[in-house]
PDB file of C-alpha atoms and ligand atoms in Angstrom:
ATOM      1  CA  MET A1213     -57.941   9.028  14.753  1.00 43.00           C
ATOM      2  CA  SER A1214     -56.598  12.709  16.359  1.00 46.00           C
ATOM      3  CA  SER A1215     -59.108  15.131  17.265  1.00 47.00           C
ATOM      4  CA  LYS A1216     -57.174  17.932  16.042  1.00 59.00           C
ATOM      5  CA  VAL A1217     -57.865  18.985  12.436  1.00 55.00           C
ATOM      6  CA  LEU A1218     -55.152  20.857  10.304  1.00 57.00           C
ATOM      7  CA  ALA A1219     -56.389  23.970   8.267  1.00 66.00           C
ATOM      8  CA  GLY A1220     -54.667  25.558   5.157  1.00 77.00           C
ATOM      9  CA  PRO A1221     -53.345  24.163   2.453  1.00 91.00           C
ATOM     10  CA  PRO A1222     -52.255  20.461   2.075  1.00 97.00           C
ATOM     11  CA  VAL A1223     -48.676  20.800   2.858  1.00 98.00           C
ATOM     12  CA  LEU A1224     -46.177  18.072   1.890  1.00 98.00           C
ATOM     13  CA  ARG A1225     -42.256  17.343   2.417  1.00 98.00           C
ATOM     14  CA  PHE A1226     -39.513  15.364   1.330  1.00 98.00           C
ATOM     15  CA  ALA A1227     -37.174  14.847   3.970  1.00 98.00           C
ATOM     16  CA  PRO A1228     -34.108  13.015   2.997  1.00 98.00           C
ATOM     17  CA  SER A1229     -31.009  12.285   5.137  1.00 98.00           C
ATOM     18  CA  PRO A1230     -27.254  13.440   3.520  1.00 98.00           C
ATOM     19  CA  ASN A1231     -25.302  10.614   4.596  1.00 96.00           C
ATOM     20  CA  GLY A1232     -24.889   9.837   0.860  1.00 96.00           C
ATOM     21  CA  LEU A1233     -25.916   9.617  -2.619  1.00 96.00           C
ATOM     22  CA  LEU A1234     -29.636   9.911  -3.578  1.00 97.00           C
ATOM     23  CA  HIS A1235     -30.766   7.019  -5.427  1.00 95.00           C
ATOM     24  CA  LEU A1236     -33.744   5.642  -7.965  1.00 96.00           C
ATOM     25  CA  GLY A1237     -35.794   4.957  -4.332  1.00 96.00           C
ATOM     26  CA  HIS A1238     -35.559   8.834  -3.345  1.00 97.00           C
ATOM     27  CA  ALA A1239     -36.494   9.825  -6.469  1.00 98.00           C
ATOM     28  CA  TYR A1240     -39.332   7.904  -6.576  1.00 98.00           C
ATOM     29  CA  SER A1241     -40.174   9.083  -3.345  1.00 98.00           C
ATOM     30  CA  ALA A1242     -39.571  12.931  -4.504  1.00 98.00           C
ATOM     31  CA  LEU A1243     -41.902  12.232  -7.388  1.00 98.00           C
ATOM     32  CA  CYS A1244     -44.657  11.167  -5.357  1.00 98.00           C
ATOM     33  CA  ASN A1245     -44.512  14.012  -3.341  1.00 98.00           C
ATOM     34  CA  GLU A1246     -44.579  16.170  -6.363  1.00 98.00           C
ATOM     35  CA  ARG A1247     -47.340  14.277  -7.583  1.00 98.00           C
ATOM     36  CA  VAL A1248     -49.441  14.765  -4.769  1.00 98.00           C
ATOM     37  CA  ALA A1249     -48.481  18.435  -3.780  1.00 98.00           C
ATOM     38  CA  GLU A1250     -50.046  19.090  -7.640  1.00 97.00           C
ATOM     39  CA  GLU A1251     -53.323  16.691  -7.213  1.00 97.00           C
ATOM     40  CA  LEU A1252     -54.162  18.652  -3.858  1.00 96.00           C
ATOM     41  CA  ASN A1253     -53.171  21.815  -5.142  1.00 96.00           C
ATOM     42  CA  GLY A1254     -50.567  22.061  -1.776  1.00 97.00           C
ATOM     43  CA  ARG A1255     -47.169  22.960  -0.813  1.00 98.00           C
ATOM     44  CA  LEU A1256     -44.084  21.006  -0.913  1.00 98.00           C
ATOM     45  CA  LEU A1257     -41.227  21.866   1.582  1.00 98.00           C
ATOM     46  CA  LEU A1258     -37.739  20.002   1.830  1.00 98.00           C
ATOM     47  CA  ARG A1259     -36.171  18.911   5.088  1.00 98.00           C
ATOM     48  CA  ILE A1260     -32.760  18.042   5.263  1.00 98.00           C
ATOM     49  CA  GLU A1261     -32.738  15.411   8.022  1.00 98.00           C
ATOM     50  CA  ASP A1262     -29.338  15.896   9.253  1.00 98.00           C
ATOM     51  CA  LEU A1263     -29.254  14.547  13.130  1.00 98.00           C
ATOM     52  CA  ASP A1264     -26.342  12.147  12.681  1.00 95.00           C
ATOM     53  CA  ARG A1265     -23.459  14.483  12.766  1.00 92.00           C
ATOM     54  CA  THR A1266     -21.163  11.378  12.303  1.00 94.00           C
ATOM     55  CA  ARG A1267     -22.746  10.004   8.864  1.00 95.00           C
ATOM     56  CA  CYS A1268     -24.325  13.540   7.202  1.00 97.00           C
ATOM     57  CA  LYS A1269     -22.032  15.786   5.473  1.00 97.00           C
ATOM     58  CA  PRO A1270     -22.051  18.923   3.732  1.00 96.00           C
ATOM     59  CA  ARG A1271     -21.041  17.227   0.625  1.00 97.00           C
ATOM     60  CA  TYR A1272     -24.460  15.158   0.460  1.00 98.00           C
ATOM     61  CA  GLU A1273     -26.254  17.962   0.632  1.00 97.00           C
ATOM     62  CA  ALA A1274     -25.017  20.058  -2.177  1.00 97.00           C
ATOM     63  CA  ALA A1275     -25.375  16.568  -3.691  1.00 97.00           C
ATOM     64  CA  ILE A1276     -29.443  17.014  -2.967  1.00 98.00           C
ATOM     65  CA  ALA A1277     -29.547  20.046  -4.437  1.00 97.00           C
ATOM     66  CA  ASP A1278     -27.986  19.201  -7.086  1.00 97.00           C
ATOM     67  CA  ASP A1279     -30.168  15.986  -7.835  1.00 98.00           C
ATOM     68  CA  LEU A1280     -33.592  17.643  -7.148  1.00 98.00           C
ATOM     69  CA  ALA A1281     -32.775  20.557  -9.534  1.00 98.00           C
ATOM     70  CA  TRP A1282     -31.856  18.268 -12.015  1.00 98.00           C
ATOM     71  CA  LEU A1283     -34.842  16.238 -12.141  1.00 98.00           C
ATOM     72  CA  GLY A1284     -36.870  19.529 -12.454  1.00 97.00           C
ATOM     73  CA  LEU A1285     -38.204  19.310  -8.655  1.00 98.00           C
ATOM     74  CA  ARG A1286     -38.874  22.118  -6.963  1.00 97.00           C
ATOM     75  CA  PHE A1287     -39.731  22.786  -3.192  1.00 98.00           C
ATOM     76  CA  GLU A1288     -40.254  26.020  -0.909  1.00 97.00           C
ATOM     77  CA  ALA A1289     -36.964  27.706  -0.049  1.00 94.00           C
ATOM     78  CA  PRO A1290     -35.108  27.847   2.827  1.00 95.00           C
ATOM     79  CA  ALA A1291     -34.913  24.027   3.378  1.00 97.00           C
ATOM     80  CA  ARG A1292     -35.170  23.247   7.130  1.00 98.00           C
ATOM     81  CA  ARG A1293     -32.236  21.603   8.259  1.00 98.00           C
ATOM     82  CA  GLN A1294     -32.756  19.782  11.373  1.00 98.00           C
ATOM     83  CA  SER A1295     -29.355  20.005  13.039  1.00 97.00           C
ATOM     84  CA  GLU A1296     -30.492  23.934  13.587  1.00 97.00           C
ATOM     85  CA  HIS A1297     -33.674  23.051  15.539  1.00 98.00           C
ATOM     86  CA  ALA A1298     -32.266  20.834  18.339  1.00 97.00           C
ATOM     87  CA  GLY A1299     -33.946  23.578  20.709  1.00 98.00           C
ATOM     88  CA  ASP A1300     -37.651  22.195  19.487  1.00 98.00           C
ATOM     89  CA  TYR A1301     -36.419  18.527  19.924  1.00 98.00           C
ATOM     90  CA  ALA A1302     -35.357  19.409  23.613  1.00 98.00           C
ATOM     91  CA  ALA A1303     -38.823  20.872  23.987  1.00 98.00           C
ATOM     92  CA  ALA A1304     -40.562  17.811  23.011  1.00 98.00           C
ATOM     93  CA  LEU A1305     -38.262  15.616  25.490  1.00 98.00           C
ATOM     94  CA  ASP A1306     -39.241  17.969  28.174  1.00 98.00           C
ATOM     95  CA  ALA A1307     -42.914  17.721  27.615  1.00 98.00           C
ATOM     96  CA  LEU A1308     -42.725  13.894  27.443  1.00 98.00           C
ATOM     97  CA  ALA A1309     -40.557  14.300  30.554  1.00 98.00           C
ATOM     98  CA  ALA A1310     -42.721  16.328  32.188  1.00 98.00           C
ATOM     99  CA  GLN A1311     -45.339  13.271  31.789  1.00 98.00           C
ATOM    100  CA  ASP A1312     -43.156  10.835  33.387  1.00 97.00           C
ATOM    101  CA  LEU A1313     -42.260   9.398  30.597  1.00 98.00           C
ATOM    102  CA  VAL A1314     -38.936   9.525  29.812  1.00 98.00           C
ATOM    103  CA  TYR A1315     -35.820   8.035  31.787  1.00 98.00           C
ATOM    104  CA  PRO A1316     -31.821   7.493  30.879  1.00 98.00           C
ATOM    105  CA  CYS A1317     -30.480   4.692  29.857  1.00 98.00           C
ATOM    106  CA  PHE A1318     -26.141   3.784  30.454  1.00 98.00           C
ATOM    107  CA  CYS A1319     -26.478   0.749  28.112  1.00 97.00           C
ATOM    108  CA  SER A1320     -24.323   0.672  25.243  1.00 95.00           C
ATOM    109  CA  ARG A1321     -25.103  -0.770  21.629  1.00 94.00           C
ATOM    110  CA  ALA A1322     -23.486  -4.164  22.974  1.00 97.00           C
ATOM    111  CA  GLU A1323     -24.997  -4.284  26.668  1.00 97.00           C
ATOM    112  CA  VAL A1324     -28.554  -3.731  24.506  1.00 97.00           C
ATOM    113  CA  ALA A1325     -27.797  -5.977  21.705  1.00 97.00           C
ATOM    114  CA  ARG A1326     -26.601  -8.504  24.455  1.00 96.00           C
ATOM    115  CA  ALA A1327     -29.412  -8.331  27.039  1.00 96.00           C
ATOM    116  CA  SER A1328     -31.844  -8.365  24.215  1.00 96.00           C
ATOM    117  CA  SER A1329     -34.712 -10.973  23.551  1.00 88.00           C
ATOM    118  CA  GLY A1330     -36.698  -9.522  20.286  1.00 96.00           C
ATOM    119  CA  ARG A1331     -36.366  -7.579  17.415  1.00 97.00           C
ATOM    120  CA  ASP A1332     -38.091  -4.217  16.448  1.00 97.00           C
ATOM    121  CA  PRO A1333     -39.902  -3.903  13.365  1.00 97.00           C
ATOM    122  CA  ASP A1334     -36.554  -2.608  11.810  1.00 96.00           C
ATOM    123  CA  GLY A1335     -35.153  -5.704  12.876  1.00 97.00           C
ATOM    124  CA  ALA A1336     -32.811  -4.165  15.835  1.00 97.00           C
ATOM    125  CA  PRO A1337     -32.491  -5.556  18.614  1.00 97.00           C
ATOM    126  CA  LEU A1338     -35.839  -4.529  21.565  1.00 98.00           C
ATOM    127  CA  TYR A1339     -34.114  -3.110  24.651  1.00 98.00           C
ATOM    128  CA  SER A1340     -34.705  -4.835  27.901  1.00 96.00           C
ATOM    129  CA  GLY A1341     -35.913  -2.203  29.900  1.00 96.00           C
ATOM    130  CA  ALA A1342     -32.657  -2.539  32.265  1.00 96.00           C
ATOM    131  CA  CYS A1343     -32.480   1.113  32.883  1.00 98.00           C
ATOM    132  CA  ARG A1344     -36.163   1.444  33.929  1.00 97.00           C
ATOM    133  CA  ALA A1345     -35.320   0.215  36.797  1.00 95.00           C
ATOM    134  CA  LEU A1346     -32.680   2.308  38.143  1.00 97.00           C
ATOM    135  CA  SER A1347     -33.738   4.741  40.796  1.00 96.00           C
ATOM    136  CA  ALA A1348     -33.492   8.250  40.643  1.00 94.00           C
ATOM    137  CA  SER A1349     -30.442   8.836  42.636  1.00 97.00           C
ATOM    138  CA  GLN A1350     -28.981   5.833  40.786  1.00 97.00           C
ATOM    139  CA  ALA A1351     -29.204   7.988  37.656  1.00 97.00           C
ATOM    140  CA  ALA A1352     -28.401  11.020  39.166  1.00 96.00           C
ATOM    141  CA  ALA A1353     -25.107   9.462  40.447  1.00 98.00           C
ATOM    142  CA  ARG A1354     -23.862   8.107  36.896  1.00 97.00           C
ATOM    143  CA  ILE A1355     -25.132  11.182  35.255  1.00 95.00           C
ATOM    144  CA  GLU A1356     -22.692  13.286  37.993  1.00 97.00           C
ATOM    145  CA  ARG A1357     -19.869  10.564  36.941  1.00 97.00           C
ATOM    146  CA  GLY A1358     -20.281  12.146  33.271  1.00 96.00           C
ATOM    147  CA  GLU A1359     -21.308   8.486  32.080  1.00 96.00           C
ATOM    148  CA  LYS A1360     -23.073   9.190  28.891  1.00 95.00           C
ATOM    149  CA  ARG A1361     -26.998   8.600  28.309  1.00 97.00           C
ATOM    150  CA  ALA A1362     -29.574   8.103  25.674  1.00 97.00           C
ATOM    151  CA  SER A1363     -33.069   9.372  27.110  1.00 98.00           C
ATOM    152  CA  ARG A1364     -35.813   6.569  26.470  1.00 98.00           C
ATOM    153  CA  LEU A1365     -39.203   6.633  26.650  1.00 98.00           C
ATOM    154  CA  ASP A1366     -41.305   4.004  28.768  1.00 98.00           C
ATOM    155  CA  MET A1367     -43.433   2.229  26.159  1.00 98.00           C
ATOM    156  CA  GLY A1368     -45.936   1.107  28.367  1.00 98.00           C
ATOM    157  CA  ARG A1369     -46.707   3.863  30.589  1.00 98.00           C
ATOM    158  CA  ALA A1370     -47.109   5.957  27.420  1.00 98.00           C
ATOM    159  CA  ILE A1371     -49.740   3.549  25.444  1.00 98.00           C
ATOM    160  CA  ASP A1372     -51.291   3.462  29.026  1.00 98.00           C
ATOM    161  CA  ARG A1373     -51.347   7.217  29.448  1.00 97.00           C
ATOM    162  CA  VAL A1374     -53.320   7.443  25.707  1.00 96.00           C
ATOM    163  CA  PRO A1375     -56.851   7.061  26.311  1.00 88.00           C
ATOM    164  CA  ALA A1376     -57.868   4.518  23.478  1.00 90.00           C
ATOM    165  CA  ARG A1377     -56.001   2.742  20.658  1.00 94.00           C
ATOM    166  CA  LEU A1378     -54.834   4.949  17.896  1.00 98.00           C
ATOM    167  CA  PHE A1379     -54.888   4.715  14.032  1.00 98.00           C
ATOM    168  CA  TRP A1380     -53.732   6.978  11.174  1.00 98.00           C
ATOM    169  CA  ARG A1381     -55.502   7.370   7.587  1.00 98.00           C
ATOM    170  CA  GLU A1382     -53.569   5.514   5.303  1.00 98.00           C
ATOM    171  CA  PHE A1383     -53.867   5.771   1.690  1.00 98.00           C
ATOM    172  CA  GLY A1384     -50.936   4.235   0.036  1.00 98.00           C
ATOM    173  CA  GLU A1385     -50.738   4.861  -3.349  1.00 97.00           C
ATOM    174  CA  GLY A1386     -54.396   5.572  -3.844  1.00 96.00           C
ATOM    175  CA  SER A1387     -57.231   8.308  -3.001  1.00 94.00           C
ATOM    176  CA  THR A1388     -58.579   6.576  -0.327  1.00 97.00           C
ATOM    177  CA  PRO A1389     -57.907   6.195   2.932  1.00 97.00           C
ATOM    178  CA  VAL A1390     -57.840   3.469   5.558  1.00 98.00           C
ATOM    179  CA  ALA A1391     -57.801   3.129   8.920  1.00 98.00           C
ATOM    180  CA  GLU A1392     -54.657   1.841  10.039  1.00 98.00           C
ATOM    181  CA  ALA A1393     -53.880   0.348  13.630  1.00 98.00           C
ATOM    182  CA  ALA A1394     -51.021   1.448  15.236  1.00 98.00           C
ATOM    183  CA  GLU A1395     -48.808  -0.971  17.261  1.00 98.00           C
ATOM    184  CA  PRO A1396     -46.267   1.149  19.175  1.00 98.00           C
ATOM    185  CA  GLU A1397     -46.074  -1.839  21.374  1.00 98.00           C
ATOM    186  CA  ARG A1398     -43.882  -3.266  18.863  1.00 98.00           C
ATOM    187  CA  TRP A1399     -41.053  -0.876  19.615  1.00 98.00           C
ATOM    188  CA  GLY A1400     -40.679  -1.305  23.213  1.00 98.00           C
ATOM    189  CA  ASP A1401     -38.469   1.999  24.736  1.00 98.00           C
ATOM    190  CA  ILE A1402     -38.015   3.740  21.935  1.00 98.00           C
ATOM    191  CA  VAL A1403     -34.642   6.239  21.992  1.00 98.00           C
ATOM    192  CA  LEU A1404     -35.756   9.915  22.225  1.00 98.00           C
ATOM    193  CA  SER A1405     -32.215  11.053  21.690  1.00 98.00           C
ATOM    194  CA  GLY A1406     -28.770   9.513  21.886  1.00 93.00           C
ATOM    195  CA  ARG A1407     -25.718   9.912  23.597  1.00 88.00           C
ATOM    196  CA  ASP A1408     -24.273  12.021  20.469  1.00 89.00           C
ATOM    197  CA  LEU A1409     -27.861  12.719  18.852  1.00 94.00           C
ATOM    198  CA  ALA A1410     -30.103  15.746  19.961  1.00 95.00           C
ATOM    199  CA  ALA A1411     -33.138  13.560  18.787  1.00 98.00           C
ATOM    200  CA  SER A1412     -34.146  10.129  17.134  1.00 98.00           C
ATOM    201  CA  TYR A1413     -35.540   9.971  13.878  1.00 98.00           C
ATOM    202  CA  HIS A1414     -38.820   9.305  15.389  1.00 98.00           C
ATOM    203  CA  LEU A1415     -38.806  12.191  17.968  1.00 98.00           C
ATOM    204  CA  SER A1416     -37.315  15.332  15.126  1.00 98.00           C
ATOM    205  CA  VAL A1417     -39.733  13.323  12.243  1.00 98.00           C
ATOM    206  CA  THR A1418     -42.504  13.614  14.747  1.00 98.00           C
ATOM    207  CA  VAL A1419     -41.854  17.625  16.001  1.00 98.00           C
ATOM    208  CA  ASP A1420     -40.743  19.079  12.571  1.00 98.00           C
ATOM    209  CA  ASP A1421     -43.643  17.236  10.719  1.00 98.00           C
ATOM    210  CA  ALA A1422     -45.928  19.273  13.070  1.00 98.00           C
ATOM    211  CA  LEU A1423     -43.889  22.527  13.306  1.00 98.00           C
ATOM    212  CA  GLN A1424     -43.773  22.522   9.556  1.00 97.00           C
ATOM    213  CA  GLY A1425     -47.722  22.282   9.520  1.00 97.00           C
ATOM    214  CA  VAL A1426     -47.557  19.117   7.263  1.00 98.00           C
ATOM    215  CA  THR A1427     -50.838  17.711   6.267  1.00 98.00           C
ATOM    216  CA  ASP A1428     -49.694  14.704   4.291  1.00 98.00           C
ATOM    217  CA  VAL A1429     -46.583  12.504   4.924  1.00 98.00           C
ATOM    218  CA  VAL A1430     -45.380  11.055   1.512  1.00 98.00           C
ATOM    219  CA  ARG A1431     -42.373   8.167   1.903  1.00 98.00           C
ATOM    220  CA  GLY A1432     -41.889   4.262   1.682  1.00 98.00           C
ATOM    221  CA  ARG A1433     -43.330   1.661   2.372  1.00 97.00           C
ATOM    222  CA  ASP A1434     -39.773   0.953   4.457  1.00 97.00           C
ATOM    223  CA  LEU A1435     -41.244   3.221   7.186  1.00 98.00           C
ATOM    224  CA  ILE A1436     -44.769   2.624   7.528  1.00 98.00           C
ATOM    225  CA  ALA A1437     -43.939   0.617  10.722  1.00 98.00           C
ATOM    226  CA  ALA A1438     -42.640   3.522  12.479  1.00 98.00           C
ATOM    227  CA  THR A1439     -45.668   5.400  11.656  1.00 98.00           C
ATOM    228  CA  SER A1440     -47.061   3.729  14.980  1.00 98.00           C
ATOM    229  CA  VAL A1441     -44.850   5.724  16.973  1.00 98.00           C
ATOM    230  CA  HIS A1442     -45.236   8.541  15.342  1.00 98.00           C
ATOM    231  CA  ARG A1443     -48.764   8.727  15.890  1.00 98.00           C
ATOM    232  CA  LEU A1444     -48.261   7.857  19.841  1.00 98.00           C
ATOM    233  CA  LEU A1445     -45.893  10.634  20.051  1.00 98.00           C
ATOM    234  CA  GLN A1446     -48.669  12.997  18.013  1.00 98.00           C
ATOM    235  CA  GLU A1447     -50.870  12.273  20.676  1.00 98.00           C
ATOM    236  CA  LEU A1448     -48.752  12.318  23.702  1.00 98.00           C
ATOM    237  CA  LEU A1449     -47.369  16.003  22.507  1.00 98.00           C
ATOM    238  CA  ASP A1450     -50.954  17.148  21.301  1.00 98.00           C
ATOM    239  CA  LEU A1451     -49.977  17.362  18.105  1.00 98.00           C
ATOM    240  CA  PRO A1452     -51.880  17.210  14.636  1.00 97.00           C
ATOM    241  CA  ALA A1453     -51.987  13.644  12.663  1.00 97.00           C
ATOM    242  CA  PRO A1454     -51.216  14.125   9.495  1.00 98.00           C
ATOM    243  CA  GLY A1455     -52.488  11.577   6.441  1.00 98.00           C
ATOM    244  CA  TYR A1456     -49.686   9.178   5.723  1.00 98.00           C
ATOM    245  CA  ARG A1457     -49.408   7.812   1.923  1.00 98.00           C
ATOM    246  CA  HIS A1458     -47.157   5.390   1.882  1.00 98.00           C
ATOM    247  CA  HIS A1459     -45.416   3.947  -1.265  1.00 98.00           C
ATOM    248  CA  ARG A1460     -43.832   1.630  -2.870  1.00 97.00           C
ATOM    249  CA  LEU A1461     -40.003   1.084  -2.951  1.00 96.00           C
ATOM    250  CA  VAL A1462     -37.560   0.463  -5.894  1.00 95.00           C
ATOM    251  CA  LEU A1463     -36.036  -2.981  -6.112  1.00 90.00           C
ATOM    252  CA  ASP A1464     -32.520  -3.153  -7.077  1.00 75.00           C
ATOM    253  CA  LEU A1465     -31.696  -6.106  -9.673  1.00 67.00           C
ATOM    254  CA  ASP A1466     -31.580  -8.699  -6.967  1.00 70.00           C
ATOM    255  CA  GLY A1467     -34.821  -7.870  -5.940  1.00 72.00           C
ATOM    256  CA  THR A1468     -33.802  -5.977  -2.312  1.00 77.00           C
ATOM    257  CA  LYS A1469     -34.622  -2.349  -2.048  1.00 78.00           C
ATOM    258  CA  LEU A1470     -32.215   0.121  -2.955  1.00 73.00           C
ATOM    259  CA  ALA A1471     -29.992   1.054  -0.164  1.00 74.00           C
ATOM    260  CA  LYS A1472     -26.939   3.639  -0.285  1.00 71.00           C
ATOM    261  CA  ARG A1473     -24.732   1.444   1.926  1.00 65.00           C
ATOM    262  CA  ARG A1474     -25.179  -1.388  -0.525  1.00 64.00           C
ATOM    263  CA  HIS A1475     -24.186   1.452  -2.821  1.00 68.00           C
ATOM    264  CA  SER A1476     -27.310   1.064  -5.610  1.00 77.00           C
ATOM    265  CA  PRO A1477     -26.547   3.449  -8.659  1.00 87.00           C
ATOM    266  CA  SER A1478     -27.055   6.786  -7.739  1.00 94.00           C
ATOM    267  CA  LEU A1479     -28.370   9.567  -9.490  1.00 96.00           C
ATOM    268  CA  ALA A1480     -25.281  11.306  -9.815  1.00 96.00           C
ATOM    269  CA  LYS A1481     -23.981   8.737 -11.676  1.00 95.00           C
ATOM    270  CA  PHE A1482     -26.861   8.105 -14.329  1.00 95.00           C
ATOM    271  CA  ARG A1483     -26.202  11.374 -14.677  1.00 96.00           C
ATOM    272  CA  ALA A1484     -22.608  11.115 -15.137  1.00 95.00           C
ATOM    273  CA  CYS A1485     -23.385   8.361 -17.843  1.00 93.00           C
ATOM    274  CA  GLY A1486     -26.071  10.444 -19.963  1.00 95.00           C
ATOM    275  CA  VAL A1487     -29.251   9.494 -19.142  1.00 95.00           C
ATOM    276  CA  SER A1488     -31.435  12.294 -19.072  1.00 96.00           C
ATOM    277  CA  PRO A1489     -34.253  13.147 -15.989  1.00 96.00           C
ATOM    278  CA  ALA A1490     -37.001  12.599 -18.554  1.00 96.00           C
ATOM    279  CA  ALA A1491     -36.079   9.231 -18.897  1.00 95.00           C
ATOM    280  CA  ILE A1492     -35.629   8.735 -14.835  1.00 96.00           C
ATOM    281  CA  ARG A1493     -39.111   9.975 -14.031  1.00 97.00           C
ATOM    282  CA  ALA A1494     -40.576   7.856 -17.234  1.00 96.00           C
ATOM    283  CA  ALA A1495     -38.927   4.775 -15.682  1.00 95.00           C
ATOM    284  CA  LEU A1496     -40.263   5.501 -12.388  1.00 96.00           C
ATOM    285  CA  GLY A1497     -43.729   5.868 -13.901  1.00 95.00           C
ATOM    286  CA  PHE A1498     -43.645  10.120 -13.842  1.00 96.00           C
ATOM    287  CA  GLY A1499     -44.525  11.834 -17.312  1.00 87.00           C
ATOM    288  CA  ASP A1500     -44.539  10.596 -21.195  1.00 88.00           C
ATOM    289  CA  GLY A1501     -41.087  10.653 -21.999  1.00 88.00           C
ATOM    290  CA  ASP A1502     -39.170   7.675 -23.326  1.00 92.00           C
ATOM    291  CA  SER A1503     -37.072   5.900 -20.497  1.00 91.00           C
ATOM    292  CA  GLY A1504     -34.305   5.363 -23.114  1.00 89.00           C
ATOM    293  CA  GLY A1505     -34.482   1.496 -21.648  1.00 89.00           C
ATOM    294  CA  LEU A1506     -34.323   2.130 -18.295  1.00 89.00           C
ATOM    295  CA  ALA A1507     -36.411  -0.302 -16.580  1.00 87.00           C
ATOM    296  CA  VAL A1508     -37.555   0.166 -12.877  1.00 90.00           C
ATOM    297  CA  ALA A1509     -38.983  -2.659 -10.675  1.00 90.00           C
ATOM    298  CA  LEU A1510     -41.077  -1.478  -7.550  1.00 93.00           C
ATOM    299  CA  SER A1511     -42.463  -3.693  -4.735  1.00 91.00           C
TER     300      SER A1511
HETATM  301  N1  LIG B2103     -34.777  10.785   6.139  1.00 96.14           N
HETATM  302  C1  LIG B2103     -35.608   9.483   6.280  1.00 96.14           C
HETATM  303  C2  LIG B2103     -35.106   9.064   5.336  1.00 96.14           C
HETATM  304  O1  LIG B2103     -34.167   9.457   4.291  1.00 96.14           O
HETATM  305  C3  LIG B2103     -37.352   9.651   5.774  1.00 96.14           C
HETATM  306  C4  LIG B2103     -37.821  10.075   6.859  1.00 96.14           C
HETATM  307  C5  LIG B2103     -39.631  10.485   6.821  1.00 96.14           C
HETATM  308  O2  LIG B2103     -39.641  10.348   5.525  1.00 96.14           O
HETATM  309  O3  LIG B2103     -40.123  10.630   7.375  1.00 96.14           O
HETATM  310  O4  LIG B2103     -35.002   7.261   5.175  1.00 96.14           O
END
């Protein structure tokens, strides 16, 4: 466990990415955040995770605001927009680099895939570490030539740097935490900043949770493996460790989790079809309204 203790009222955050329309899975996550905030008498913040400039669009950010207001969810204003905070991520990257834990990687996506011998917990190819072997002068020459690069964490070295096995407090959807052991080694040398990305998901979310004073992270179980990396980064950057509440996922009709890229029905669509926010809340297990026949499976 981290030795740092967070003082003050509990702070929760909902952190959608404006790269598509919100669906029932997002509604469930936002409502879980609202419920925990109410139970703990905490603050509820909104964070717009818009660092991926190719996929994130202002119209989706506007749709997020509409959908959340329609559902009756209230967040403290203003929301934190990640694209406005590149300096915070750069400072964290510098702090890791100062510990000699960062190296430049010039490999393209295809090269990473070709040389990979395994998969990370998200199913993406594990990085072989090819660029870790470059000397400082070789890397400097390639940077000089204007080659695009990412920054990667030297995972082996980073794990050696923390004093002991790391754990986090995992509540799931309950109220009693268990100590969950972090396994950051499963992720290999993760990207910290990308060729066209100010900071990766792992780095930005860890920095933001700390800067926003988040005490309780409520998010889907699909992100539970990522928490191993976040705990490691917290330790390396001397940041506090929140408690984590990874909740069940809303399933699609075919039993897989909802996803924007598979065009799962959006909240906007339900709204356009005359479904009420109370029905959405009821179908997801919140409130005692009538779900109007809307049935939802969670797993
Ligand atoms: N932005 C992420 C998503 O939309 C959530 C990140 C998090 O809650 O840590 O899936």
